[in-house]
Amino acid sequence: MFTHLKVRSCLGILLALFFTGMLVANGAAWLDTRSSNAKLGQVNEAYSMRVVPVYEAYTLMLRARLAMDAAMINRQVGRITESDADAARAEDLWRRSRERFDAFASEVRAPALQEKAAPVAAAFKLYDSLAAEQFESMRGQDARAFALQMDAVQGAHLAFDHEVAGYLRYVDAQTNGFVEAAATQHVRANTLIAALLAVAVLLSIGAALFVSRSVLRPLLRAGAHFQSIADGNLTNPIEIKSHNEMGQLFLGLQRMQASLAKTVAAVRQSVHQISHGTRDIAEGNVLLSSRTEQQAATLEETALSMGRLAVTVKENADNALRANQLAEGASQVAGRGAAVVADVVGTMQDISASSAKITHIVSVIDGIAFQTNILALNAAVEAARAGDQGKGFAVVAGEVRALAQRSALAAREIKQLIADSAGRVQAGAQQVALAGETMREIESAVHRVTDIMGEIAAASSEQAQGIDQVNLAVSSMDEATQQNAALVEQAAASARALRDQAEGLAQTVAVFTVSPRVVIDMPDARVSNASTANQSTPARAGAPRKRVALQRPAAAPAPAGLGAAVQDDWQVF
C-alpha cells in the first residue's frame, strides 16, 4: 500500500497527525488552564470583592469601638490629649468601616448573594446606628450614656458577627463548588491529554516502522549495492521495488552502475589502444632520434665547411678592398701624371711661342743686317767717289759691311737653329699631347678598374655577410636539431611513461567486473604505426656518420597525455 506512496507524503501525513494531536492536547491544556484561571478568578473575586470588604468593615468597626472606649477612659483619668487622639482615631476608623461596607454592598449584585447579604446589611445598619449614638455620647463626654449604650452596641456587634459568619459560610460553600468543578475539569483535561499522548506514541511507533520499512531497509540495500560497486562488481542487478524517493534513488543507482560499467569498458578499450599507440610512438621516436643525430652530424660538418668558406670569402673581400685602395691610389697617381703632362704641354706651347717670337726677332735682325750691308755698300760707293777723303769712311763702311754680313750669317744660323728647335718643340708638343691623351685614357681605365674593384669589394662584402648569415642559420639549424633530438628523447620518455600509466590504468580498472553484454560506443581512434619510417632512410650523399654529443636540456616531467599520434617521417630536415 505504501510502496508507491512518496516518503515525503507519508512523513507529511504522520507529522500532520502528530502536530494535530499536539495542537489538540495543547488546546485542551490551554482551555483547562483558562477555565481554572477563570474559576480561580471567581474565587479571588468572591474573596476580594465580597468577603474582604465586609470583613474589613467588621474589623474597622471593632477597632473604632475600642478607640472610643480608650478615649472615654483617658478623659476620665484626665489624659485629655490622648483622649482627643483616640477620639479622632475612632472617628477615622468608623468612617473607613462605613466606606468598606458601602464597597461591599456595591459589589454584591448577584441575586443569590444579595439575598444572603441583606441580613448582613441590616445588622450593619443597626450596628452603625447604635455606634453613632455612642459616638454622640463620646463627643458630648457623657460617660453615663456611653456606658448604658455599650450593651446595646455589643448586642448589635454580636448580631452583625453572626450574620457575617453565615455569609462567609455561604461564600465558602460557593467557592468550594468552584474548586471542585475546576478539579473535575482538570481531570477530564488530563485524561484527554493522556489519550492524545497515547495516540502520539502509537503514531511515533507507526512512523518508526514506516521509516524502517520505507527508508532504512532501502538505504541498507543501497549501501550493499554501493559496497559491491566499491569492490569492483558491476554485475549485480539493481531491482526497483517502488516509485517513491527510494525508487528514484535505486533508479539513479542503476543508471550510475550502467554508466560506470560503460566507462570502465571504454577505459579498458582506450588503454588497449593507448598501449599499442605508445609502443609505436616509442619505436618511431627511437628511429627519429637516430636520424636527428645523423642530421646533427651533417649540419655540424656543413657548419664547419661554411665557416671555412666564410673565412675564404672574408679574405677575398679584404684582398678586393686592398686592390680597390691600390686602384684608387693608381688613379690618383694617373691623375697627377695627367696634370703634369698637361703642364708640360703648356710649357712646350709657351716654348713654341717664344721660339716664334725669337724667329721673328732674328728675322728683324737679319733685315737690319741686310739693310746695314746695303748702307755699308752705299757708304763704300760714296767713299770711293770721295777719293782720299773717303778712305777712312770706306774702311769703316767695309767693317760695317763685314759686321753686317757676319750678323746676317749669325742671324741665319740662329734662325736655322730656332727653326730646328721649333720643329723639335712642335714634335715634342705633339708627343706631349699624345702622352696627355694616353694619361687621360690611363686615368679613365684606372677609374673603371677602381669602380670594378669597388663593385668586387662590395660583392665580396655582401658574400661575406651572406656566408655569415648562412653560417648563423646552419648553427641555428644545428642547435634546433640538437634540441629536436633532445625533445625526441623526451617524447620517447613521455611515451614510455604514458605506456606505464596505461598499464597502471589497466591494472586499476581490472578490479571491476563488467558484464559481457555491456555495449560501448567509441570512435575509431588509431595511432599510426611509426614502423613506416623504416621504409625510407635519409639519402644524403657523403653524409658523415660521426656521432656528435648533443647538449640535452633538463629533462622535463612526463606529460599527462599525448595530443596526437606521430605521423611525420623526417627524411630531410
PDB file of N, CA and C in Angstrom, residues 399-435:
ATOM      1  N   GLU A 399     134.153  97.686 -92.648  1.00  0.00           N
ATOM      2  CA  GLU A 399     133.996  96.972 -91.378  1.00  0.00           C
ATOM      3  C   GLU A 399     132.514  96.788 -91.029  1.00  0.00           C
ATOM      4  N   VAL A 400     131.786  97.875 -91.328  1.00  0.00           N
ATOM      5  CA  VAL A 400     130.339  97.759 -91.030  1.00  0.00           C
ATOM      6  C   VAL A 400     129.700  96.729 -91.927  1.00  0.00           C
ATOM      7  N   ARG A 401     130.182  96.682 -93.185  1.00  0.00           N
ATOM      8  CA  ARG A 401     129.603  95.696 -94.105  1.00  0.00           C
ATOM      9  C   ARG A 401     129.961  94.297 -93.680  1.00  0.00           C
ATOM     10  N   ALA A 402     131.271  94.161 -93.260  1.00  0.00           N
ATOM     11  CA  ALA A 402     131.671  92.829 -92.776  1.00  0.00           C
ATOM     12  C   ALA A 402     130.869  92.439 -91.559  1.00  0.00           C
ATOM     13  N   LEU A 403     130.692  93.402 -90.640  1.00  0.00           N
ATOM     14  CA  LEU A 403     129.895  93.099 -89.424  1.00  0.00           C
ATOM     15  C   LEU A 403     128.464  92.766 -89.793  1.00  0.00           C
ATOM     16  N   ALA A 404     127.933  93.499 -90.792  1.00  0.00           N
ATOM     17  CA  ALA A 404     126.550  93.220 -91.188  1.00  0.00           C
ATOM     18  C   ALA A 404     126.444  91.850 -91.816  1.00  0.00           C
ATOM     19  N   GLN A 405     127.483  91.478 -92.579  1.00  0.00           N
ATOM     20  CA  GLN A 405     127.449  90.141 -93.183  1.00  0.00           C
ATOM     21  C   GLN A 405     127.537  89.065 -92.114  1.00  0.00           C
ATOM     22  N   ARG A 406     128.474  89.321 -91.143  1.00  0.00           N
ATOM     23  CA  ARG A 406     128.569  88.309 -90.068  1.00  0.00           C
ATOM     24  C   ARG A 406     127.258  88.247 -89.277  1.00  0.00           C
ATOM     25  N   SER A 407     126.653  89.423 -89.051  1.00  0.00           N
ATOM     26  CA  SER A 407     125.363  89.426 -88.321  1.00  0.00           C
ATOM     27  C   SER A 407     124.285  88.689 -89.107  1.00  0.00           C
ATOM     28  N   ALA A 408     124.269  88.925 -90.416  1.00  0.00           N
ATOM     29  CA  ALA A 408     123.262  88.231 -91.216  1.00  0.00           C
ATOM     30  C   ALA A 408     123.495  86.737 -91.199  1.00  0.00           C
ATOM     31  N   LEU A 409     124.853  86.373 -91.297  1.00  0.00           N
ATOM     32  CA  LEU A 409     125.150  84.941 -91.225  1.00  0.00           C
ATOM     33  C   LEU A 409     124.744  84.342 -89.884  1.00  0.00           C
ATOM     34  N   ALA A 410     125.078  85.103 -88.829  1.00  0.00           N
ATOM     35  CA  ALA A 410     124.696  84.601 -87.488  1.00  0.00           C
ATOM     36  C   ALA A 410     123.182  84.542 -87.351  1.00  0.00           C
ATOM     37  N   ALA A 411     122.536  85.549 -87.912  1.00  0.00           N
ATOM     38  CA  ALA A 411     121.065  85.539 -87.817  1.00  0.00           C
ATOM     39  C   ALA A 411     120.486  84.361 -88.574  1.00  0.00           C
ATOM     40  N   ARG A 412     121.106  84.073 -89.774  1.00  0.00           N
ATOM     41  CA  ARG A 412     120.588  82.911 -90.498  1.00  0.00           C
ATOM     42  C   ARG A 412     120.834  81.612 -89.724  1.00  0.00           C
ATOM     43  N   GLU A 413     122.040  81.531 -89.116  1.00  0.00           N
ATOM     44  CA  GLU A 413     122.323  80.324 -88.323  1.00  0.00           C
ATOM     45  C   GLU A 413     121.349  80.216 -87.135  1.00  0.00           C
ATOM     46  N   ILE A 414     121.159  81.372 -86.463  1.00  0.00           N
ATOM     47  CA  ILE A 414     120.217  81.351 -85.320  1.00  0.00           C
ATOM     48  C   ILE A 414     118.817  80.997 -85.794  1.00  0.00           C
ATOM     49  N   LYS A 415     118.465  81.572 -86.929  1.00  0.00           N
ATOM     50  CA  LYS A 415     117.132  81.276 -87.457  1.00  0.00           C
ATOM     51  C   LYS A 415     116.995  79.815 -87.788  1.00  0.00           C
ATOM     52  N   GLN A 416     118.117  79.264 -88.375  1.00  0.00           N
ATOM     53  CA  GLN A 416     118.069  77.838 -88.690  1.00  0.00           C
ATOM     54  C   GLN A 416     117.949  77.014 -87.418  1.00  0.00           C
ATOM     55  N   LEU A 417     118.769  77.432 -86.427  1.00  0.00           N
ATOM     56  CA  LEU A 417     118.699  76.700 -85.142  1.00  0.00           C
ATOM     57  C   LEU A 417     117.311  76.834 -84.499  1.00  0.00           C
ATOM     58  N   ILE A 418     116.803  78.047 -84.556  1.00  0.00           N
ATOM     59  CA  ILE A 418     115.461  78.247 -83.953  1.00  0.00           C
ATOM     60  C   ILE A 418     114.420  77.461 -84.721  1.00  0.00           C
ATOM     61  N   ALA A 419     114.598  77.434 -86.071  1.00  0.00           N
ATOM     62  CA  ALA A 419     113.643  76.645 -86.860  1.00  0.00           C
ATOM     63  C   ALA A 419     113.730  75.175 -86.491  1.00  0.00           C
ATOM     64  N   ASP A 420     115.003  74.709 -86.366  1.00  0.00           N
ATOM     65  CA  ASP A 420     115.150  73.307 -85.920  1.00  0.00           C
ATOM     66  C   ASP A 420     114.531  73.106 -84.540  1.00  0.00           C
ATOM     67  N   SER A 421     114.834  74.055 -83.619  1.00  0.00           N
ATOM     68  CA  SER A 421     114.254  73.929 -82.253  1.00  0.00           C
ATOM     69  C   SER A 421     112.733  73.984 -82.292  1.00  0.00           C
ATOM     70  N   ALA A 422     112.223  74.878 -83.135  1.00  0.00           N
ATOM     71  CA  ALA A 422     110.756  74.972 -83.240  1.00  0.00           C
ATOM     72  C   ALA A 422     110.169  73.678 -83.753  1.00  0.00           C
ATOM     73  N   GLY A 423     110.886  73.073 -84.753  1.00  0.00           N
ATOM     74  CA  GLY A 423     110.386  71.786 -85.242  1.00  0.00           C
ATOM     75  C   GLY A 423     110.407  70.731 -84.152  1.00  0.00           C
ATOM     76  N   ARG A 424     111.576  70.730 -83.453  1.00  0.00           N
ATOM     77  CA  ARG A 424     111.636  69.731 -82.355  1.00  0.00           C
ATOM     78  C   ARG A 424     110.573  70.031 -81.273  1.00  0.00           C
ATOM     79  N   VAL A 425     110.436  71.352 -80.935  1.00  0.00           N
ATOM     80  CA  VAL A 425     109.406  71.703 -79.923  1.00  0.00           C
ATOM     81  C   VAL A 425     108.026  71.313 -80.397  1.00  0.00           C
ATOM     82  N   GLN A 426     107.763  71.522 -81.692  1.00  0.00           N
ATOM     83  CA  GLN A 426     106.460  71.136 -82.236  1.00  0.00           C
ATOM     84  C   GLN A 426     106.262  69.637 -82.132  1.00  0.00           C
ATOM     85  N   ALA A 427     107.356  68.896 -82.513  1.00  0.00           N
ATOM     86  CA  ALA A 427     107.247  67.430 -82.380  1.00  0.00           C
ATOM     87  C   ALA A 427     107.069  67.030 -80.921  1.00  0.00           C
ATOM     88  N   GLY A 428     107.852  67.696 -80.022  1.00  0.00           N
ATOM     89  CA  GLY A 428     107.697  67.389 -78.580  1.00  0.00           C
ATOM     90  C   GLY A 428     106.309  67.726 -78.071  1.00  0.00           C
ATOM     91  N   ALA A 429     105.773  68.865 -78.554  1.00  0.00           N
ATOM     92  CA  ALA A 429     104.405  69.233 -78.134  1.00  0.00           C
ATOM     93  C   ALA A 429     103.405  68.193 -78.585  1.00  0.00           C
ATOM     94  N   GLN A 430     103.587  67.719 -79.842  1.00  0.00           N
ATOM     95  CA  GLN A 430     102.676  66.671 -80.318  1.00  0.00           C
ATOM     96  C   GLN A 430     102.813  65.402 -79.484  1.00  0.00           C
ATOM     97  N   GLN A 431     104.089  65.039 -79.195  1.00  0.00           N
ATOM     98  CA  GLN A 431     104.294  63.839 -78.364  1.00  0.00           C
ATOM     99  C   GLN A 431     103.710  64.035 -76.956  1.00  0.00           C
ATOM    100  N   VAL A 432     103.951  65.271 -76.421  1.00  0.00           N
ATOM    101  CA  VAL A 432     103.369  65.537 -75.086  1.00  0.00           C
ATOM    102  C   VAL A 432     101.851  65.476 -75.140  1.00  0.00           C
ATOM    103  N   ALA A 433     101.249  66.001 -76.213  1.00  0.00           N
ATOM    104  CA  ALA A 433      99.787  65.921 -76.357  1.00  0.00           C
ATOM    105  C   ALA A 433      99.335  64.471 -76.416  1.00  0.00           C
ATOM    106  N   LEU A 434     100.117  63.653 -77.204  1.00  0.00           N
ATOM    107  CA  LEU A 434      99.782  62.224 -77.240  1.00  0.00           C
ATOM    108  C   LEU A 434      99.930  61.597 -75.853  1.00  0.00           C
ATOM    109  N   ALA A 435     101.022  62.015 -75.135  1.00  0.00           N
ATOM    110  CA  ALA A 435     101.205  61.482 -73.768  1.00  0.00           C
ATOM    111  C   ALA A 435     100.049  61.893 -72.859  1.00  0.00           C
TER     112      ALA A 435
END
